[in-house]
XYZ file of N, CA and C in Angstrom:
516
model
N -26.481 81.874 45.197
C -26.586 83.330 45.172
C -25.761 83.917 44.031
N -24.566 83.376 43.815
C -23.714 83.878 42.730
C -24.354 83.608 41.368
N -24.996 82.449 41.226
C -25.655 82.128 39.955
C -26.831 83.064 39.710
N -27.593 83.393 40.753
C -28.755 84.271 40.590
C -28.336 85.691 40.221
N -27.128 86.092 40.589
C -26.647 87.410 40.168
C -26.419 87.429 38.660
N -25.996 86.298 38.100
C -25.764 86.220 36.654
C -27.060 86.007 35.885
N -28.010 85.283 36.504
C -29.303 85.001 35.866
C -30.387 85.034 36.943
N -31.117 86.143 37.050
C -32.122 86.279 38.112
C -33.288 85.303 37.986
N -33.418 84.612 36.832
C -34.520 83.668 36.636
C -34.206 82.274 37.169
N -32.973 82.041 37.632
C -32.629 80.738 38.205
C -33.404 80.551 39.496
N -34.079 79.383 39.604
C -34.872 79.128 40.805
C -34.206 78.115 41.735
N -33.613 77.059 41.188
C -33.020 76.011 42.026
C -31.791 75.405 41.368
N -30.885 74.911 42.203
C -29.779 74.077 41.727
C -30.294 72.645 41.800
N -30.320 71.959 40.654
C -30.855 70.601 40.599
C -29.768 69.577 40.925
N -28.551 69.821 40.423
C -27.447 68.890 40.650
C -26.146 69.628 40.396
N -25.033 69.022 40.834
C -23.733 69.640 40.595
C -22.639 68.587 40.604
N -21.518 68.950 40.012
C -20.302 68.128 40.035
C -19.159 69.071 40.374
N -18.381 68.716 41.376
C -17.403 69.666 41.907
C -16.173 69.862 41.033
N -15.806 68.872 40.223
C -14.579 69.037 39.441
C -14.771 68.568 38.006
N -14.840 69.538 37.088
C -14.938 69.245 35.657
C -13.958 70.143 34.901
N -13.617 69.718 33.687
C -12.787 70.518 32.797
C -13.397 70.432 31.406
N -13.257 71.497 30.620
C -13.910 71.568 29.314
C -12.875 71.498 28.194
N -13.179 70.656 27.214
C -12.405 70.552 25.981
C -13.303 70.996 24.840
N -12.702 71.517 23.777
C -13.469 71.917 22.599
C -12.865 71.218 21.388
N -13.746 70.705 20.529
C -13.284 70.025 19.326
C -13.036 71.057 18.241
N -11.813 71.043 17.688
C -11.471 71.950 16.605
C -11.773 71.267 15.275
N -12.667 71.880 14.494
C -13.001 71.321 13.176
C -11.837 71.480 12.204
N -10.981 72.460 12.447
C -9.844 72.693 11.549
C -8.773 71.621 11.716
N -8.377 71.376 12.960
C -7.317 70.390 13.205
C -7.874 69.002 13.460
N -9.206 68.917 13.664
C -9.880 67.669 14.020
C -9.264 67.045 15.267
N -8.943 67.901 16.235
C -8.401 67.464 17.507
C -9.110 68.187 18.639
N -9.037 67.585 19.823
C -9.596 68.195 21.012
C -8.593 69.175 21.595
N -9.057 70.335 21.989
C -8.201 71.352 22.590
C -8.747 71.667 23.981
N -7.839 71.660 24.955
C -8.257 71.991 26.322
C -8.545 73.482 26.381
N -9.667 73.823 27.001
C -10.011 75.229 27.177
C -9.475 75.691 28.533
N -9.675 76.937 28.820
C -9.278 77.486 30.123
C -10.476 77.502 31.073
N -11.332 76.463 30.955
C -12.525 76.390 31.807
C -12.456 75.113 32.637
N -12.321 75.285 33.946
C -12.331 74.190 34.917
C -13.059 74.677 36.150
N -13.810 73.794 36.774
C -14.481 74.219 37.999
C -15.658 73.341 38.341
N -16.660 73.943 38.966
C -17.856 73.238 39.411
C -18.974 73.425 38.396
N -19.606 72.313 38.021
C -20.733 72.348 37.092
C -22.018 72.332 37.900
N -22.925 73.243 37.556
C -24.239 73.309 38.190
C -25.316 73.119 37.127
N -26.270 72.225 37.395
C -27.478 72.107 36.579
C -28.562 72.828 37.363
N -29.256 73.756 36.703
C -30.221 74.583 37.418
C -31.557 74.626 36.687
N -32.593 74.989 37.458
C -33.909 75.221 36.869
C -34.167 76.724 36.890
N -35.049 77.154 35.967
C -35.377 78.570 35.821
C -36.888 78.741 35.877
N -37.309 79.948 36.251
C -38.750 80.225 36.299
C -39.263 80.762 34.961
N -38.359 80.931 33.983
C -38.736 81.385 32.638
C -38.004 80.513 31.619
N -38.561 80.359 30.414
C -37.891 79.534 29.405
C -36.523 80.102 29.014
N -35.575 79.243 28.722
C -35.605 77.787 28.886
C -35.611 77.411 30.367
N -36.351 76.349 30.698
C -36.595 75.996 32.093
C -35.391 75.384 32.798
N -34.371 74.989 32.037
C -33.158 74.413 32.637
C -31.932 74.865 31.876
N -30.805 74.708 32.525
C -29.528 74.999 31.895
C -28.415 74.469 32.772
N -27.184 74.619 32.283
C -26.055 74.287 33.138
C -24.975 75.333 32.945
N -24.179 75.495 33.980
C -23.071 76.438 33.926
C -21.877 75.830 34.651
N -20.697 76.198 34.221
C -19.478 75.794 34.911
C -18.856 77.057 35.468
N -18.803 77.137 36.801
C -18.150 78.267 37.459
C -16.651 78.040 37.378
N -15.998 78.849 36.584
C -14.597 78.660 36.258
C -13.690 79.066 37.412
N -12.775 78.165 37.777
C -11.794 78.471 38.817
C -10.555 79.151 38.239
N -10.347 79.039 36.913
C -9.115 79.541 36.307
C -9.180 81.014 35.935
N -10.356 81.474 35.533
C -10.532 82.885 35.179
C -12.006 83.243 35.282
N -12.365 84.408 34.797
C -13.749 84.891 34.932
C -14.688 84.370 33.845
N -14.179 83.606 32.894
C -15.002 83.114 31.778
C -15.677 81.803 32.164
N -16.979 81.856 32.436
C -17.758 80.662 32.739
C -18.365 80.119 31.447
N -18.711 78.841 31.468
C -19.436 78.243 30.345
C -20.876 78.060 30.789
N -21.819 78.618 30.036
C -23.243 78.488 30.351
C -23.983 78.035 29.103
N -24.817 77.023 29.255
C -25.640 76.531 28.144
C -27.079 76.383 28.619
N -28.014 77.086 27.985
C -29.426 76.812 28.263
C -29.798 75.472 27.629
N -30.623 74.688 28.302
C -31.047 73.397 27.747
C -32.221 73.642 26.821
N -31.917 73.605 25.530
C -32.940 73.818 24.512
C -32.931 72.632 23.560
N -33.818 72.673 22.615
C -34.022 71.531 21.725
C -32.884 71.320 20.742
N -31.938 72.241 20.669
C -30.885 72.094 19.664
C -29.574 71.540 20.233
N -29.588 71.020 21.446
C -28.388 70.408 22.018
C -28.387 68.908 21.762
N -27.212 68.363 21.481
C -27.032 66.918 21.355
C -26.023 66.486 22.387
N -26.310 65.392 23.107
C -25.409 64.873 24.135
C -24.976 63.459 23.788
N -23.787 63.106 24.241
C -23.301 61.738 24.128
C -22.438 61.449 25.348
N -22.772 60.375 26.058
C -22.003 60.024 27.250
C -20.867 59.095 26.854
N -19.642 59.548 27.056
C -18.432 58.755 26.831
C -17.631 58.836 28.124
N -18.165 58.258 29.191
C -17.610 58.356 30.529
C -16.090 58.175 30.532
N -15.316 59.080 31.111
C -15.646 60.180 32.013
C -15.937 61.506 31.309
N -16.258 61.462 30.019
C -16.596 62.671 29.268
C -18.078 62.689 28.939
N -18.663 63.873 29.009
C -20.001 64.104 28.492
C -19.811 65.041 27.311
N -20.052 64.520 26.110
C -19.865 65.308 24.891
C -21.186 65.966 24.526
N -21.097 67.180 23.978
C -22.315 67.802 23.478
C -22.002 68.767 22.357
N -23.019 68.942 21.501
C -22.948 69.907 20.396
C -24.053 70.917 20.622
N -23.696 72.204 20.527
C -24.686 73.253 20.776
C -25.253 73.810 19.472
N -26.075 74.845 19.570
C -26.762 75.392 18.396
C -25.801 76.026 17.396
N -24.605 76.427 17.847
C -23.606 76.986 16.928
C -22.738 75.890 16.319
N -23.123 74.630 16.540
C -22.422 73.451 16.025
C -21.032 73.282 16.637
N -20.763 73.929 17.751
C -19.504 73.729 18.477
C -19.635 72.448 19.287
N -18.584 71.642 19.300
C -18.598 70.383 20.032
C -17.675 70.510 21.236
N -18.225 70.182 22.405
C -17.480 70.275 23.655
C -17.437 68.914 24.327
N -16.394 68.680 25.081
C -16.277 67.504 25.934
C -16.075 67.989 27.357
N -16.985 67.615 28.241
C -16.836 67.975 29.650
C -16.256 66.758 30.358
N -15.046 66.919 30.888
C -14.379 65.843 31.617
C -14.777 65.916 33.084
N -15.219 64.785 33.642
C -15.630 64.712 35.033
C -14.583 63.939 35.825
N -14.153 64.493 36.943
C -13.228 63.796 37.836
C -13.885 62.533 38.370
N -15.183 62.621 38.695
C -15.937 61.508 39.248
C -16.834 60.925 38.158
N -16.600 59.663 37.789
C -17.363 59.042 36.703
C -18.853 58.926 37.040
N -19.184 58.750 38.322
C -20.598 58.674 38.712
C -21.281 60.016 38.448
N -20.566 61.132 38.724
C -21.118 62.455 38.406
C -21.409 62.561 36.915
N -20.480 62.072 36.096
C -20.645 62.139 34.638
C -21.903 61.393 34.210
N -22.065 60.188 34.715
C -23.217 59.372 34.337
C -24.519 59.992 34.826
N -24.530 60.431 36.082
C -25.748 60.995 36.680
C -26.163 62.289 35.980
N -25.216 63.192 35.795
C -25.547 64.476 35.167
C -25.841 64.281 33.685
N -25.138 63.350 33.036
C -25.447 63.034 31.639
C -26.885 62.584 31.491
N -27.324 61.682 32.367
C -28.711 61.200 32.311
C -29.691 62.338 32.569
N -29.380 63.187 33.541
C -30.250 64.318 33.867
C -30.406 65.257 32.670
N -29.297 65.604 32.022
C -29.356 66.528 30.886
C -30.054 65.899 29.686
N -29.800 64.625 29.447
C -30.455 63.926 28.337
C -31.963 63.870 28.579
N -32.366 63.521 29.819
C -33.798 63.477 30.150
C -34.435 64.858 30.014
N -33.702 65.897 30.432
C -34.235 67.261 30.342
C -34.445 67.664 28.887
N -33.595 67.199 28.004
C -33.736 67.543 26.589
C -34.878 66.787 25.915
N -35.231 65.638 26.458
C -36.363 64.899 25.895
C -37.634 65.711 26.027
N -37.747 66.443 27.122
C -38.932 67.261 27.355
C -38.492 68.587 27.965
N -38.085 69.558 27.119
C -37.553 70.825 27.639
C -38.585 71.670 28.381
N -39.860 71.284 28.330
C -40.893 72.048 29.035
C -41.191 71.494 30.425
N -40.435 70.485 30.844
C -40.666 69.868 32.155
C -39.319 69.628 32.832
N -39.238 69.961 34.103
C -38.017 69.715 34.867
C -38.045 68.268 35.346
N -36.989 67.473 35.037
C -36.990 66.058 35.435
C -37.014 65.900 36.956
N -37.625 64.813 37.398
C -37.664 64.495 38.818
C -36.396 63.725 39.163
N -35.464 64.380 39.856
C -34.181 63.747 40.170
C -34.316 62.681 41.244
N -35.429 62.636 41.963
C -35.600 61.602 42.978
C -35.770 60.222 42.333
N -36.096 60.202 41.029
C -36.279 58.933 40.328
C -34.960 58.353 39.837
N -33.862 59.101 39.945
C -32.577 58.613 39.445
C -32.001 57.625 40.449
N -31.830 56.407 39.985
C -31.304 55.339 40.810
C -29.916 54.971 40.289
N -28.896 54.824 41.157
C -27.543 54.509 40.679
C -27.478 53.288 39.774
N -28.350 52.294 39.983
C -28.304 51.112 39.134
C -28.835 51.408 37.734
N -29.667 52.449 37.595
C -30.188 52.816 36.282
C -29.137 53.530 35.439
N -28.068 53.986 36.067
C -27.107 54.829 35.376
C -26.007 54.046 34.680
N -26.029 52.729 34.809
C -24.921 51.951 34.254
C -24.967 51.868 32.743
N -26.149 51.900 32.154
C -26.223 51.779 30.698
C -27.024 52.938 30.124
N -26.309 53.899 29.590
C -26.960 55.022 28.921
C -26.880 54.794 27.421
N -27.846 55.271 26.674
C -27.744 55.172 25.224
C -26.526 55.955 24.735
N -25.924 55.540 23.626
C -24.699 56.189 23.173
C -24.873 57.642 22.760
N -25.974 58.014 22.191
C -26.129 59.403 21.758
C -27.590 59.799 21.871
N -27.815 61.029 22.232
C -29.177 61.525 22.343
C -29.246 62.919 21.765
N -30.293 63.168 21.010
C -30.484 64.460 20.364
C -31.729 65.094 20.958
N -31.598 66.326 21.387
C -32.775 67.044 21.888
C -33.553 67.544 20.688
N -34.816 67.219 20.625
C -35.607 67.715 19.506
C -36.797 68.484 20.043
N -37.324 69.354 19.229
C -38.461 70.178 19.658
C -39.665 69.311 19.948
N -40.334 69.584 21.052
C -41.624 68.935 21.272
C -42.662 70.042 21.304
N -43.575 69.969 20.358
C -44.566 71.033 20.202
C -45.862 70.677 20.902
N -45.781 69.810 21.889
C -46.982 69.425 22.601
C -47.179 67.937 22.506
N -47.905 67.388 23.445
C -48.119 65.949 23.460
C -46.848 65.228 23.839
N -46.954 63.955 24.101
C -45.745 63.231 24.453
C -45.259 62.483 23.234
N -43.991 62.665 22.922
C -43.425 62.026 21.743
C -42.246 61.179 22.170
N -42.463 59.885 22.184
C -41.390 58.970 22.567
C -40.288 58.960 21.523
N -40.587 59.411 20.316
C -39.585 59.393 19.257
C -38.766 60.680 19.211
N -38.786 61.469 20.291
C -38.026 62.721 20.275
C -36.534 62.490 20.439
N -36.124 61.255 20.731
C -34.704 60.946 20.863
C -34.295 60.111 19.666
N -33.246 60.543 18.992
C -32.754 59.770 17.861
C -31.347 59.307 18.157
N -30.906 58.287 17.484
C -29.577 57.734 17.711
C -28.544 58.369 16.794
N -28.576 59.676 16.690
C -27.584 60.337 15.864
C -26.306 60.498 16.657
N -25.196 60.406 15.956
C -23.903 60.560 16.602
C -23.556 62.034 16.690
N -22.684 62.378 17.602
C -22.295 63.768 17.778
C -21.360 64.224 16.654
N -20.802 63.276 15.918
C -19.984 63.606 14.755
C -20.627 62.982 13.533
N -20.107 63.309 12.342
C -20.731 62.799 11.116
C -20.595 61.285 10.978
N -19.519 60.724 11.511
C -19.344 59.281 11.402
C -19.441 58.653 12.790
N -19.290 57.354 12.856
C -19.432 56.660 14.128
C -18.147 56.650 14.946
N -17.067 57.196 14.414
C -15.804 57.213 15.142
C -15.697 58.480 15.960
N -16.178 58.410 17.188
C -16.122 59.565 18.070
C -14.781 59.533 18.782
N -14.031 60.602 18.644
C -12.741 60.702 19.304
C -12.957 61.515 20.563
N -12.555 60.965 21.705
C -12.749 61.702 22.944
C -11.423 62.273 23.418
N -11.480 63.360 24.168
C -10.257 63.975 24.665
C -9.474 63.014 25.549
N -8.188 63.242 25.656
C -7.320 62.421 26.484
C -7.369 62.958 27.902
N -7.686 62.106 28.866
C -7.828 62.564 30.254
C -6.544 62.401 31.046
N -5.426 62.071 30.415
C -4.186 61.866 31.151
C -3.645 63.150 31.757
N -4.146 64.295 31.301
C -3.649 65.566 31.814
C -4.165 65.857 33.202
N -5.165 65.121 33.662
C -5.791 65.391 34.955
C -5.417 64.312 35.951
N -4.951 64.728 37.094
C -4.657 63.797 38.170
C -5.388 64.257 39.405
N -6.042 63.309 40.096
C -6.832 63.619 41.274
C -6.033 64.259 42.325
């Protein structure tokens, strides 16, 4: 109900993770900086384009993080972090308290980006399928037809040395 007040086009909650924290990569210092965003992550479907998105309901303040799932997002699973770059070229790391949540939601978001015009069937997600995810996935536009080549192995950074945030600041 709270999500629908912010976006009346939200139709369903597809998945969620109860405890996440957001880091942002600073291009100036080339370091990860903890943001003031921590809380529950919701992956949702919408009745209008974009058909999916995710939001983090912030427990620390009123500033939530919301990203529509469109063709310009890039994801990389670095468990317990799910890294992504958005259309403004900002790079974020979402830290998951539960590594299974990270893997499951990472797979869901990556699959959703492969075909942004179709909501993935979450009943097909099997825990044994989640053990090996590709290192990086890029959402690309699909203008119709099925294109198996819509996923490329591009890294979230210019080189292959992806630096992930330090999770020592979080204790269960």
